[in-house]
Short mmCIF file of C-alpha atoms and ligand atoms in Angstrom, two decimals:
data_model
loop_
_atom_site.label_atom_id
_atom_site.label_comp_id
_atom_site.label_asym_id
_atom_site.label_seq_id
_atom_site.Cartn_x
_atom_site.Cartn_y
_atom_site.Cartn_z
CA MET A 1 14.15 1.43 -69.41
CA ALA A 2 13.30 3.58 -66.39
CA GLU A 3 9.77 4.93 -66.34
CA TYR A 4 7.63 7.18 -64.14
CA ARG A 5 4.13 5.89 -63.44
CA GLU A 6 1.62 8.43 -62.18
CA THR A 7 -0.16 7.08 -59.08
CA LEU A 8 -2.94 9.65 -58.89
CA TYR A 9 -5.54 6.98 -59.69
CA GLU A 10 -5.70 3.39 -58.43
CA SER A 11 -6.78 1.64 -61.63
CA TYR A 12 -5.75 3.98 -64.44
CA GLY A 13 -2.72 6.05 -65.15
CA GLN A 14 -0.06 7.33 -67.48
CA ALA A 15 3.59 6.41 -67.67
CA PHE A 16 6.55 8.39 -68.91
CA LYS A 17 9.88 7.03 -70.10
CA ILE A 18 12.52 8.66 -67.92
CA ASP A 19 15.36 9.68 -70.21
CA LYS A 20 17.17 11.42 -67.36
CA ILE A 21 16.37 12.20 -63.74
CA LEU A 22 17.33 15.84 -63.18
CA HIS A 23 16.41 16.02 -59.52
CA GLU A 24 14.56 14.00 -56.92
CA VAL A 25 14.03 14.92 -53.28
CA ARG A 26 11.66 14.48 -50.38
CA THR A 27 11.10 18.09 -49.32
CA GLU A 28 9.60 19.15 -45.97
CA HIS A 29 6.15 18.87 -47.60
CA GLN A 30 6.21 16.38 -50.46
CA HIS A 31 8.12 14.08 -52.80
CA LEU A 32 9.41 16.07 -55.78
CA ILE A 33 10.91 14.69 -58.99
CA ILE A 34 11.95 16.46 -62.17
CA PHE A 35 12.98 14.32 -65.13
CA GLU A 36 13.47 14.53 -68.86
CA ASN A 37 11.14 12.80 -71.34
CA GLN A 38 11.85 12.85 -75.04
CA ARG A 39 8.26 13.72 -76.04
CA LEU A 40 7.16 16.05 -73.23
CA GLY A 41 10.39 17.75 -72.33
CA ARG A 42 11.08 18.31 -68.66
CA VAL A 43 8.39 16.93 -66.35
CA MET A 44 7.74 17.65 -62.67
CA ALA A 45 5.67 15.44 -60.36
CA LEU A 46 4.73 15.87 -56.72
CA ASP A 47 3.65 12.93 -54.56
CA GLY A 48 2.99 10.74 -57.60
CA ALA A 49 0.87 13.28 -59.51
CA ILE A 50 2.11 15.03 -62.65
CA GLN A 51 2.26 18.79 -61.97
CA THR A 52 3.61 20.20 -65.20
CA THR A 53 5.52 19.39 -68.39
CA GLU A 54 7.38 21.74 -70.70
CA ALA A 55 5.39 20.50 -73.69
CA ASP A 56 1.84 21.33 -72.53
CA GLU A 57 2.16 23.78 -69.61
CA PHE A 58 1.25 26.72 -71.87
CA ILE A 59 -2.36 25.54 -72.16
CA TYR A 60 -2.92 25.44 -68.41
CA HIS A 61 -1.04 28.64 -67.55
CA GLU A 62 -2.56 30.73 -70.36
CA MET A 63 -6.10 29.66 -69.46
CA LEU A 64 -5.79 30.33 -65.72
CA THR A 65 -4.34 33.82 -66.26
CA HIS A 66 -5.62 35.47 -69.46
CA VAL A 67 -9.25 34.38 -68.95
CA PRO A 68 -9.75 36.15 -65.59
CA ILE A 69 -7.40 39.07 -66.33
CA LEU A 70 -8.98 39.93 -69.70
CA ALA A 71 -12.51 39.29 -68.40
CA HIS A 72 -11.81 41.73 -65.54
CA GLY A 73 -10.29 44.41 -67.76
CA LEU A 74 -8.63 46.47 -65.00
CA ALA A 75 -6.79 43.89 -62.89
CA ARG A 76 -3.92 45.51 -61.02
CA LYS A 77 -3.31 43.27 -57.98
CA ILE A 78 -2.97 39.52 -58.52
CA LEU A 79 -2.57 36.74 -55.93
CA ILE A 80 -1.22 33.35 -57.00
CA ILE A 81 -1.59 30.50 -54.51
CA GLY A 82 0.85 27.65 -55.24
CA GLY A 83 2.39 27.85 -58.67
CA GLY A 84 5.93 27.08 -57.53
CA ASP A 85 7.01 26.05 -61.03
CA GLY A 86 6.72 29.70 -62.09
CA GLY A 87 4.62 29.18 -65.23
CA MET A 88 1.59 31.00 -63.83
CA LEU A 89 3.79 33.89 -62.69
CA ARG A 90 5.35 34.12 -66.17
CA GLU A 91 1.97 34.51 -67.84
CA VAL A 92 0.68 37.06 -65.28
CA CYS A 93 3.85 39.15 -65.75
CA ARG A 94 3.06 39.51 -69.46
CA HIS A 95 0.20 41.90 -68.58
CA SER A 96 1.68 45.42 -68.36
CA SER A 97 -1.60 46.53 -66.71
CA VAL A 98 -0.74 44.42 -63.63
CA ASP A 99 1.28 46.30 -61.05
CA GLN A 100 1.44 43.95 -58.04
CA ILE A 101 1.80 40.16 -57.92
CA THR A 102 1.81 38.25 -54.65
CA MET A 103 2.68 34.57 -54.92
CA VAL A 104 2.24 32.24 -51.93
CA GLU A 105 3.99 28.90 -52.37
CA ILE A 106 4.26 26.48 -49.45
CA ASP A 107 7.44 24.76 -50.56
CA ASN A 108 10.52 26.83 -51.29
CA ALA A 109 12.22 23.71 -52.61
CA VAL A 110 9.75 23.66 -55.50
CA VAL A 111 10.62 27.28 -56.37
CA GLU A 112 14.36 26.65 -56.17
CA MET A 113 14.27 23.32 -58.03
CA CYS A 114 12.06 24.74 -60.79
CA LYS A 115 14.30 27.79 -61.22
CA ALA A 116 17.20 25.38 -61.65
CA TYR A 117 15.63 22.54 -63.63
CA LEU A 118 12.54 24.07 -65.30
CA PRO A 119 13.95 27.51 -66.19
CA ASN A 120 11.62 27.92 -69.19
CA HIS A 121 8.58 27.88 -66.88
CA SER A 122 9.42 31.04 -64.94
CA ASN A 123 11.61 32.40 -67.76
CA GLY A 124 13.00 35.14 -65.50
CA ALA A 125 9.62 36.06 -63.98
CA TYR A 126 10.95 35.52 -60.46
CA ASN A 127 13.05 38.65 -61.01
CA ASP A 128 10.04 40.80 -61.90
CA PRO A 129 10.02 43.81 -59.53
CA ARG A 130 6.21 43.53 -59.22
CA LEU A 131 6.55 40.16 -57.48
CA GLN A 132 6.30 39.59 -53.75
CA LEU A 133 7.11 35.89 -53.17
CA VAL A 134 5.80 34.51 -49.87
CA ILE A 135 6.78 31.01 -48.70
CA ASP A 136 3.74 29.94 -46.69
CA ASP A 137 0.65 27.80 -46.73
CA GLY A 138 -1.89 29.60 -48.89
CA MET A 139 -4.61 29.09 -46.30
CA ASN A 140 -2.45 30.51 -43.54
CA PHE A 141 -1.55 33.54 -45.67
CA LEU A 142 -5.18 34.27 -46.53
CA ARG A 143 -6.30 33.79 -42.93
CA HIS A 144 -4.14 36.76 -41.92
CA CYS A 145 -4.39 38.76 -45.15
CA THR A 146 -5.90 42.23 -44.90
CA GLU A 147 -5.34 43.13 -48.55
CA GLN A 148 -7.84 42.78 -51.41
CA PHE A 149 -6.91 41.46 -54.83
CA ASP A 150 -8.53 41.80 -58.24
CA ILE A 151 -7.68 38.23 -59.23
CA ILE A 152 -6.82 35.19 -57.09
CA ILE A 153 -5.41 32.20 -58.98
CA SER A 154 -5.25 28.91 -57.08
CA ASP A 155 -2.60 26.93 -58.93
CA CYS A 156 -2.50 23.97 -56.62
CA PRO A 157 -2.08 20.23 -57.05
CA ASP A 158 -4.90 17.73 -56.60
CA PRO A 159 -6.61 17.98 -53.19
CA GLN A 160 -4.17 15.68 -51.39
CA GLY A 161 -1.44 16.38 -48.87
CA PRO A 162 -0.63 20.08 -48.31
CA ALA A 163 -3.04 21.11 -51.10
CA GLU A 164 -6.17 19.65 -49.49
CA VAL A 165 -6.83 22.83 -47.51
CA LEU A 166 -6.98 24.83 -50.78
CA PHE A 167 -10.30 23.18 -51.58
CA SER A 168 -11.90 23.87 -48.17
CA GLU A 169 -14.81 26.15 -47.24
CA ASP A 170 -12.41 28.21 -45.13
CA PHE A 171 -10.24 28.77 -48.18
CA TYR A 172 -13.10 29.96 -50.38
CA GLN A 173 -14.41 32.19 -47.59
CA ALA A 174 -10.97 33.75 -47.16
CA CYS A 175 -10.69 34.27 -50.94
CA HIS A 176 -14.09 35.98 -50.95
CA ARG A 177 -12.94 38.32 -48.18
CA CYS A 178 -9.67 39.10 -49.98
CA LEU A 179 -11.25 39.92 -53.35
CA THR A 180 -12.30 43.42 -54.48
CA GLU A 181 -15.90 44.09 -55.58
CA LYS A 182 -15.00 43.09 -59.15
CA GLY A 183 -12.63 40.39 -57.92
CA ILE A 184 -12.42 36.95 -59.56
CA LEU A 185 -11.18 33.66 -58.09
CA VAL A 186 -10.07 30.95 -60.55
CA ALA A 187 -8.76 27.58 -59.44
CA GLN A 188 -7.44 24.35 -60.87
CA ASN A 189 -10.31 21.92 -60.32
CA GLY A 190 -9.34 18.55 -61.79
CA THR A 191 -10.62 16.56 -64.77
CA PRO A 192 -14.36 15.95 -64.26
CA PHE A 193 -14.38 12.67 -66.19
CA MET A 194 -12.09 11.25 -63.51
CA GLN A 195 -12.75 13.59 -60.58
CA LEU A 196 -16.43 14.59 -60.86
CA ASP A 197 -16.70 14.88 -57.08
CA GLU A 198 -14.18 17.73 -57.18
CA VAL A 199 -16.49 19.94 -59.26
CA LYS A 200 -19.50 18.91 -57.17
CA THR A 201 -17.71 19.84 -53.94
CA THR A 202 -16.34 23.10 -55.28
CA ALA A 203 -19.76 24.06 -56.71
CA LYS A 204 -21.40 23.41 -53.35
CA ARG A 205 -18.81 25.46 -51.49
CA VAL A 206 -18.51 28.49 -53.78
CA SER A 207 -22.20 28.76 -54.75
CA VAL A 208 -23.12 29.84 -51.19
CA LEU A 209 -20.43 32.55 -51.18
CA PHE A 210 -20.17 34.14 -54.64
CA ASN A 211 -22.79 35.95 -56.72
CA ASP A 212 -21.48 34.27 -59.85
CA TRP A 213 -19.80 30.87 -60.10
CA HIS A 214 -19.21 28.40 -62.92
CA PHE A 215 -16.44 26.35 -64.49
CA TYR A 216 -14.51 26.59 -67.70
CA THR A 217 -12.40 23.95 -69.43
CA ALA A 218 -9.32 23.19 -71.47
CA ALA A 219 -7.75 19.88 -72.36
CA VAL A 220 -4.24 19.64 -70.94
CA PRO A 221 -2.83 16.34 -72.26
CA THR A 222 -0.83 15.34 -69.20
CA TYR A 223 -3.73 16.01 -66.81
CA ILE A 224 -5.22 12.74 -67.93
CA GLY A 225 -8.91 11.96 -68.26
CA GLY A 226 -10.00 14.51 -70.82
CA ALA A 227 -10.68 18.23 -70.46
CA MET A 228 -9.89 19.72 -67.06
CA THR A 229 -12.10 22.24 -65.29
CA PHE A 230 -11.14 25.56 -63.81
CA ALA A 231 -13.41 26.96 -61.13
CA TRP A 232 -14.65 30.52 -61.64
CA ALA A 233 -16.09 32.47 -58.69
CA ALA A 234 -16.82 36.20 -58.85
CA LYS A 235 -18.71 38.87 -56.91
CA ASP A 236 -19.79 40.57 -60.15
CA LYS A 237 -22.10 38.63 -62.48
CA VAL A 238 -21.15 40.62 -65.59
CA LEU A 239 -17.50 39.60 -65.84
CA ARG A 240 -18.13 36.03 -67.02
CA HIS A 241 -20.36 37.29 -69.84
CA GLN A 242 -18.08 39.77 -71.58
CA SER A 243 -18.85 40.03 -75.31
CA LEU A 244 -16.59 38.34 -77.81
CA ALA A 245 -15.92 41.75 -79.38
CA LEU A 246 -14.74 43.18 -76.06
CA LEU A 247 -12.54 40.16 -75.32
CA ARG A 248 -11.01 40.36 -78.81
CA GLU A 249 -10.33 44.07 -78.30
CA ARG A 250 -8.74 43.55 -74.88
CA PHE A 251 -6.66 40.58 -76.07
CA ALA A 252 -5.38 42.58 -79.07
CA GLY A 253 -4.70 45.54 -76.78
CA SER A 254 -2.67 43.41 -74.38
CA GLY A 255 -0.09 42.79 -77.10
CA ILE A 256 0.37 39.29 -75.72
CA VAL A 257 1.13 36.51 -78.24
CA THR A 258 -0.21 33.19 -76.98
CA ARG A 259 -0.12 29.56 -78.15
CA TYR A 260 -3.50 28.47 -76.77
CA TYR A 261 -5.61 31.40 -75.49
CA ASN A 262 -7.70 33.56 -77.80
CA ALA A 263 -11.01 35.37 -77.29
CA ASP A 264 -13.07 32.64 -79.03
CA ILE A 265 -11.52 29.93 -76.88
CA HIS A 266 -12.16 32.14 -73.81
CA SER A 267 -15.86 32.41 -74.60
CA ALA A 268 -16.30 28.79 -75.63
CA ALA A 269 -14.44 27.43 -72.59
CA PHE A 270 -17.42 28.22 -70.32
CA ALA A 271 -19.68 25.85 -72.29
CA LEU A 272 -19.84 22.66 -70.23
CA PRO A 273 -20.95 19.12 -71.14
CA ASN A 274 -24.28 18.02 -69.70
CA TYR A 275 -22.79 15.50 -67.26
CA VAL A 276 -20.83 18.33 -65.65
CA LEU A 277 -23.84 20.69 -65.66
CA GLN A 278 -25.92 17.93 -64.08
CA ALA A 279 -23.21 17.39 -61.43
CA ILE A 280 -23.29 21.08 -60.48
CA GLY A 281 -27.07 21.41 -60.68
CA LYS A 282 -27.10 23.66 -63.74
CA ALA A 283 -28.46 21.33 -66.43
CA ASP A 284 -31.77 22.52 -67.97
CA ASN A 285 -32.89 18.93 -68.44
CA SER A 286 -31.55 17.72 -65.12
N1 SAM B 1 -0.52 22.57 -62.48
C1 SAM B 1 -0.52 21.71 -61.31
C2 SAM B 1 -1.83 20.96 -61.20
O1 SAM B 1 -2.77 21.42 -61.83
O2 SAM B 1 -1.83 19.95 -60.50
C3 SAM B 1 -0.16 22.50 -60.09
C4 SAM B 1 1.21 23.09 -60.30
S1 SAM B 1 2.12 23.79 -59.01
C5 SAM B 1 3.55 22.85 -59.11
C6 SAM B 1 1.36 23.23 -57.52
C7 SAM B 1 2.05 23.92 -56.36
O3 SAM B 1 1.18 24.06 -55.23
C8 SAM B 1 3.28 23.16 -55.86
O4 SAM B 1 4.41 23.98 -56.03
C9 SAM B 1 2.98 22.90 -54.37
O5 SAM B 1 4.14 22.98 -53.56
C10 SAM B 1 2.02 24.03 -54.07
N2 SAM B 1 1.16 23.85 -52.89
C11 SAM B 1 0.58 22.70 -52.44
N3 SAM B 1 -0.15 22.95 -51.34
C12 SAM B 1 -0.05 24.28 -51.07
C13 SAM B 1 -0.57 25.15 -50.05
N4 SAM B 1 -1.36 24.67 -49.09
N5 SAM B 1 -0.24 26.47 -50.10
C14 SAM B 1 0.55 26.96 -51.09
N6 SAM B 1 1.10 26.19 -52.06
C15 SAM B 1 0.79 24.86 -52.06
#
Protein backbone atom coordinates (compact mmCIF):
# COMPACT_ATOMS: atom_id res chain seq x y z
CA MET A 1 0.00 0.00 0.00
CA ALA A 2 1.50 3.33 -1.06
CA GLU A 3 1.64 5.96 1.66
CA TYR A 4 2.72 9.58 2.04
CA ARG A 5 4.80 10.33 5.13
CA GLU A 6 5.05 13.97 6.15
CA THR A 7 8.70 14.91 6.75
CA LEU A 8 8.13 18.24 8.45
CA TYR A 9 9.52 16.88 11.73
CA GLU A 10 12.50 14.57 12.24
CA SER A 11 11.09 12.32 14.96
CA TYR A 12 7.31 12.61 14.65
CA GLY A 13 4.92 12.70 11.78
CA GLN A 14 1.73 11.64 10.11
CA ALA A 15 1.21 9.26 7.24
CA PHE A 16 -1.55 9.07 4.67
CA LYS A 17 -2.57 6.07 2.61
CA ILE A 18 -2.28 7.14 -1.02
CA ASP A 19 -5.35 5.82 -2.80
CA LYS A 20 -4.40 7.60 -6.01
CA ILE A 21 -1.69 10.05 -7.02
CA LEU A 22 -3.41 12.80 -9.01
CA HIS A 23 -0.32 14.84 -9.78
CA GLU A 24 3.31 15.05 -8.75
CA VAL A 25 5.90 17.51 -10.04
CA ARG A 26 9.04 19.36 -9.07
CA THR A 27 8.10 22.94 -9.93
CA GLU A 28 10.60 25.81 -10.29
CA HIS A 29 10.23 26.39 -6.53
CA GLN A 30 9.24 23.19 -4.75
CA HIS A 31 8.12 19.56 -4.87
CA LEU A 32 4.33 19.40 -5.25
CA ILE A 33 2.12 16.33 -4.87
CA ILE A 34 -1.66 16.01 -4.90
CA PHE A 35 -3.16 12.64 -4.02
CA GLU A 36 -6.41 11.08 -2.94
CA ASN A 37 -6.95 9.67 0.57
CA GLN A 38 -10.15 7.90 1.48
CA ARG A 39 -10.59 9.73 4.81
CA LEU A 40 -9.30 13.23 4.01
CA GLY A 41 -10.23 13.58 0.38
CA ARG A 42 -7.71 15.23 -1.89
CA VAL A 43 -4.46 16.21 -0.16
CA MET A 44 -1.71 18.58 -1.31
CA ALA A 45 1.82 18.63 0.09
CA LEU A 46 4.77 20.86 -0.73
CA ASP A 47 8.35 19.84 0.06
CA GLY A 48 7.21 17.11 2.45
CA ALA A 49 4.79 19.29 4.46
CA ILE A 50 1.02 18.89 4.26
CA GLN A 51 -0.48 22.13 2.89
CA THR A 52 -4.17 21.37 2.71
CA THR A 53 -6.77 18.60 2.58
CA GLU A 54 -10.34 18.75 1.32
CA ALA A 55 -11.64 17.38 4.62
CA ASP A 56 -10.31 20.05 7.03
CA GLU A 57 -9.32 23.08 4.91
CA PHE A 58 -12.52 24.92 5.91
CA ILE A 59 -11.29 25.40 9.48
CA TYR A 60 -8.05 27.08 8.42
CA HIS A 61 -9.50 29.20 5.61
CA GLU A 62 -12.55 30.40 7.59
CA MET A 63 -10.41 31.42 10.57
CA LEU A 64 -7.81 33.35 8.56
CA THR A 65 -10.46 35.33 6.64
CA HIS A 66 -13.64 35.89 8.68
CA VAL A 67 -11.80 36.77 11.92
CA PRO A 68 -9.90 39.79 10.51
CA ILE A 69 -12.61 40.84 8.02
CA LEU A 70 -15.44 40.83 10.59
CA ALA A 71 -13.21 42.36 13.29
CA HIS A 72 -12.36 45.20 10.87
CA GLY A 73 -15.95 45.80 9.79
CA LEU A 74 -15.20 47.87 6.67
CA ALA A 75 -12.54 45.87 4.84
CA ARG A 76 -12.56 46.71 1.15
CA LYS A 77 -9.04 45.88 -0.09
CA ILE A 78 -7.55 42.49 0.78
CA LEU A 79 -4.05 41.14 0.05
CA ILE A 80 -3.42 37.39 0.17
CA ILE A 81 0.22 36.26 0.18
CA GLY A 82 0.57 32.62 -0.93
CA GLY A 83 -2.68 30.73 -0.89
CA GLY A 84 -2.17 29.05 -4.26
CA ASP A 85 -4.71 26.33 -3.49
CA GLY A 86 -7.46 28.96 -3.71
CA GLY A 87 -9.23 28.16 -0.43
CA MET A 88 -8.36 31.50 1.17
CA LEU A 89 -9.50 33.35 -1.96
CA ARG A 90 -12.81 31.46 -1.92
CA GLU A 91 -13.58 32.53 1.63
CA VAL A 92 -12.57 36.19 1.03
CA CYS A 93 -14.82 36.32 -2.06
CA ARG A 94 -17.83 35.43 0.09
CA HIS A 95 -17.73 38.95 1.61
CA SER A 96 -19.78 41.24 -0.66
CA SER A 97 -18.27 44.21 1.24
CA VAL A 98 -14.85 43.40 -0.26
CA ASP A 99 -14.22 45.10 -3.59
CA GLN A 100 -10.56 44.37 -4.39
CA ILE A 101 -8.52 41.21 -3.79
CA THR A 102 -4.85 41.00 -4.69
CA MET A 103 -3.30 37.55 -4.41
CA VAL A 104 0.48 37.08 -4.68
CA GLU A 105 1.50 33.46 -5.18
CA ILE A 106 5.10 32.58 -6.02
CA ASP A 107 4.38 29.38 -7.90
CA ASN A 108 1.95 29.43 -10.81
CA ALA A 109 2.16 25.65 -10.96
CA VAL A 110 0.41 25.48 -7.57
CA VAL A 111 -2.43 27.67 -8.89
CA GLU A 112 -2.80 25.64 -12.08
CA MET A 113 -2.51 22.24 -10.38
CA CYS A 114 -5.00 23.21 -7.66
CA LYS A 115 -7.50 24.53 -10.20
CA ALA A 116 -7.23 21.17 -11.95
CA TYR A 117 -6.96 18.74 -9.03
CA LEU A 118 -8.40 20.62 -6.02
CA PRO A 119 -11.30 22.42 -7.75
CA ASN A 120 -13.41 22.53 -4.57
CA HIS A 121 -10.81 24.75 -2.87
CA SER A 122 -11.12 27.73 -5.21
CA ASN A 123 -14.65 26.73 -6.29
CA GLY A 124 -14.60 29.26 -9.13
CA ALA A 125 -13.08 32.08 -7.05
CA TYR A 126 -10.24 32.51 -9.55
CA ASN A 127 -12.84 33.90 -11.94
CA ASP A 128 -14.02 36.56 -9.48
CA PRO A 129 -13.70 39.97 -11.21
CA ARG A 130 -12.40 41.50 -7.96
CA LEU A 131 -9.27 39.35 -8.12
CA GLN A 132 -5.88 40.52 -9.32
CA LEU A 133 -3.62 37.43 -9.33
CA VAL A 134 0.10 38.22 -9.22
CA ILE A 135 2.69 35.46 -9.68
CA ASP A 136 5.61 36.72 -7.60
CA ASP A 137 7.45 36.30 -4.35
CA GLY A 138 5.32 37.96 -1.68
CA MET A 139 8.34 39.77 -0.26
CA ASN A 140 9.31 41.11 -3.66
CA PHE A 141 5.75 42.30 -4.32
CA LEU A 142 5.51 44.10 -0.97
CA ARG A 143 8.95 45.66 -1.38
CA HIS A 144 7.68 47.54 -4.44
CA CYS A 145 4.05 47.94 -3.37
CA THR A 146 2.74 51.49 -3.03
CA GLU A 147 -0.83 50.48 -2.23
CA GLN A 148 -2.38 50.10 1.24
CA PHE A 149 -4.67 47.24 2.19
CA ASP A 150 -7.25 46.82 4.94
CA ILE A 151 -6.34 43.18 5.51
CA ILE A 152 -3.17 41.24 4.64
CA ILE A 153 -3.43 37.44 4.95
CA SER A 154 -0.16 35.50 4.85
CA ASP A 155 -1.23 32.02 3.80
CA CYS A 156 2.21 30.53 3.50
CA PRO A 157 3.76 27.15 4.26
CA ASP A 158 6.13 26.54 7.16
CA PRO A 159 9.16 28.86 7.17
CA GLN A 160 11.28 26.70 4.86
CA GLY A 161 12.31 27.12 1.26
CA PRO A 162 10.60 29.98 -0.62
CA ALA A 163 8.34 30.70 2.39
CA GLU A 164 11.16 31.52 4.82
CA VAL A 165 11.22 35.19 3.76
CA LEU A 166 7.54 35.53 4.76
CA PHE A 167 8.54 35.29 8.40
CA SER A 168 11.31 37.93 8.20
CA GLU A 169 11.53 41.39 9.77
CA ASP A 170 11.58 42.88 6.28
CA PHE A 171 8.30 41.15 5.52
CA TYR A 172 6.55 42.45 8.63
CA GLN A 173 7.93 45.94 8.05
CA ALA A 174 6.63 45.90 4.47
CA CYS A 175 3.22 44.66 5.68
CA HIS A 176 3.09 47.49 8.22
CA ARG A 177 3.82 50.01 5.47
CA CYS A 178 1.18 48.50 3.17
CA LEU A 179 -1.63 48.47 5.75
CA THR A 180 -4.18 51.28 6.25
CA GLU A 181 -4.59 52.91 9.68
CA LYS A 182 -7.16 50.27 10.64
CA GLY A 183 -5.27 47.57 8.74
CA ILE A 184 -4.80 44.04 10.11
CA LEU A 185 -2.14 41.46 9.24
CA VAL A 186 -2.95 37.80 9.99
CA ALA A 187 -0.55 34.97 9.23
CA GLN A 188 -0.29 31.22 9.49
CA ASN A 189 2.13 30.71 12.38
CA GLY A 190 2.51 26.98 13.00
CA THR A 191 1.46 24.71 15.87
CA PRO A 192 3.07 26.03 19.07
CA PHE A 193 3.26 22.60 20.72
CA MET A 194 5.67 21.57 17.96
CA GLN A 195 6.94 24.94 16.72
CA LEU A 196 7.04 27.21 19.79
CA ASP A 197 10.02 29.10 18.38
CA GLU A 198 7.82 30.28 15.51
CA VAL A 199 5.49 32.19 17.83
CA LYS A 200 8.44 33.51 19.85
CA THR A 201 10.15 34.81 16.70
CA THR A 202 7.00 36.31 15.24
CA ALA A 203 6.12 37.96 18.58
CA LYS A 204 9.58 39.51 18.77
CA ARG A 205 9.39 40.81 15.21
CA VAL A 206 5.83 42.19 15.14
CA SER A 207 5.77 43.59 18.70
CA VAL A 208 8.29 46.32 17.75
CA LEU A 209 6.22 47.35 14.71
CA PHE A 210 2.50 47.11 15.52
CA ASN A 211 0.46 48.84 18.23
CA ASP A 212 -1.49 45.64 18.81
CA TRP A 213 -0.26 42.08 18.31
CA HIS A 214 -1.37 38.69 19.60
CA PHE A 215 -2.20 35.21 18.36
CA TYR A 216 -5.38 33.26 17.95
CA THR A 217 -5.87 29.53 17.50
CA ALA A 218 -7.84 26.77 15.85
CA ALA A 219 -7.15 23.05 15.69
CA VAL A 220 -6.69 21.94 12.09
CA PRO A 221 -6.33 18.14 12.25
CA THR A 222 -3.78 17.72 9.48
CA TYR A 223 -1.51 20.48 10.84
CA ILE A 224 -0.32 18.02 13.44
CA GLY A 225 0.69 18.84 16.99
CA GLY A 226 -2.51 20.32 18.37
CA ALA A 227 -4.04 23.75 17.87
CA MET A 228 -2.26 26.00 15.39
CA THR A 229 -1.66 29.70 15.94
CA PHE A 230 -2.46 32.58 13.64
CA ALA A 231 -0.51 35.77 14.16
CA TRP A 232 -2.53 38.97 14.55
CA ALA A 233 -0.84 42.36 14.08
CA ALA A 234 -2.81 45.62 13.84
CA LYS A 235 -2.21 49.36 14.01
CA ASP A 236 -5.50 49.88 15.87
CA LYS A 237 -5.81 48.35 19.36
CA VAL A 238 -9.62 48.28 19.33
CA LEU A 239 -10.14 45.79 16.50
CA ARG A 240 -9.04 42.71 18.44
CA HIS A 241 -11.48 43.53 21.25
CA GLN A 242 -14.75 43.84 19.35
CA SER A 243 -17.73 42.85 21.53
CA LEU A 244 -19.39 39.50 21.02
CA ALA A 245 -22.65 41.32 20.24
CA LEU A 246 -20.99 43.32 17.45
CA LEU A 247 -19.29 40.26 15.99
CA ARG A 248 -22.59 38.34 16.06
CA GLU A 249 -24.32 41.24 14.31
CA ARG A 250 -21.64 41.54 11.63
CA PHE A 251 -21.50 37.77 11.07
CA ALA A 252 -25.30 37.60 10.70
CA GLY A 253 -25.19 40.64 8.40
CA SER A 254 -22.58 39.02 6.16
CA GLY A 255 -25.06 36.31 5.21
CA ILE A 256 -22.17 33.85 5.12
CA VAL A 257 -22.91 30.26 6.20
CA THR A 258 -19.80 28.67 7.68
CA ARG A 259 -18.81 25.23 9.01
CA TYR A 260 -16.33 26.36 11.65
CA TYR A 261 -16.36 30.15 12.23
CA ASN A 262 -18.90 31.84 14.47
CA ALA A 263 -18.68 34.93 16.69
CA ASP A 264 -18.16 32.90 19.90
CA ILE A 265 -15.32 30.93 18.33
CA HIS A 266 -13.87 34.24 17.05
CA SER A 267 -13.78 35.72 20.55
CA ALA A 268 -12.58 32.56 22.27
CA ALA A 269 -9.82 31.92 19.72
CA PHE A 270 -7.70 34.75 21.17
CA ALA A 271 -7.51 33.01 24.57
CA LEU A 272 -4.08 31.35 24.65
CA PRO A 273 -2.67 28.60 26.89
CA ASN A 274 -0.13 29.73 29.47
CA TYR A 275 2.85 28.05 27.80
CA VAL A 276 2.18 30.15 24.70
CA LEU A 277 1.62 33.34 26.73
CA GLN A 278 4.86 32.65 28.58
CA ALA A 279 6.67 32.14 25.25
CA ILE A 280 5.48 35.53 23.98
CA GLY A 281 6.03 37.34 27.29
CA LYS A 282 2.35 37.91 28.03
CA ALA A 283 1.72 35.52 30.92
CA ASP A 284 0.62 37.27 34.15
CA ASN A 285 2.41 34.66 36.23
CA SER A 286 5.44 34.47 33.99
N1 LIG B 1 -2.26 26.16 4.57
C1 LIG B 1 -0.85 25.94 4.30
C2 LIG B 1 -0.06 25.95 5.59
O1 LIG B 1 -0.59 26.46 6.56
O2 LIG B 1 1.06 25.42 5.56
C3 LIG B 1 -0.37 26.93 3.28
C4 LIG B 1 -1.18 26.73 2.03
S1 LIG B 1 -0.71 27.43 0.51
C5 LIG B 1 -0.63 26.02 -0.46
C6 LIG B 1 0.97 27.91 0.70
C7 LIG B 1 1.38 28.64 -0.56
O3 LIG B 1 2.43 29.59 -0.31
C8 LIG B 1 1.91 27.71 -1.65
O4 LIG B 1 1.06 27.82 -2.78
C9 LIG B 1 3.33 28.24 -1.95
O5 LIG B 1 3.66 28.13 -3.32
C10 LIG B 1 3.19 29.68 -1.52
N2 LIG B 1 4.44 30.39 -1.22
C11 LIG B 1 5.55 29.89 -0.61
N3 LIG B 1 6.49 30.85 -0.50
C12 LIG B 1 5.97 31.99 -1.04
C13 LIG B 1 6.45 33.33 -1.23
N4 LIG B 1 7.68 33.68 -0.82
N5 LIG B 1 5.63 34.24 -1.82
C14 LIG B 1 4.38 33.88 -2.23
N6 LIG B 1 3.88 32.63 -2.11
C15 LIG B 1 4.66 31.69 -1.50
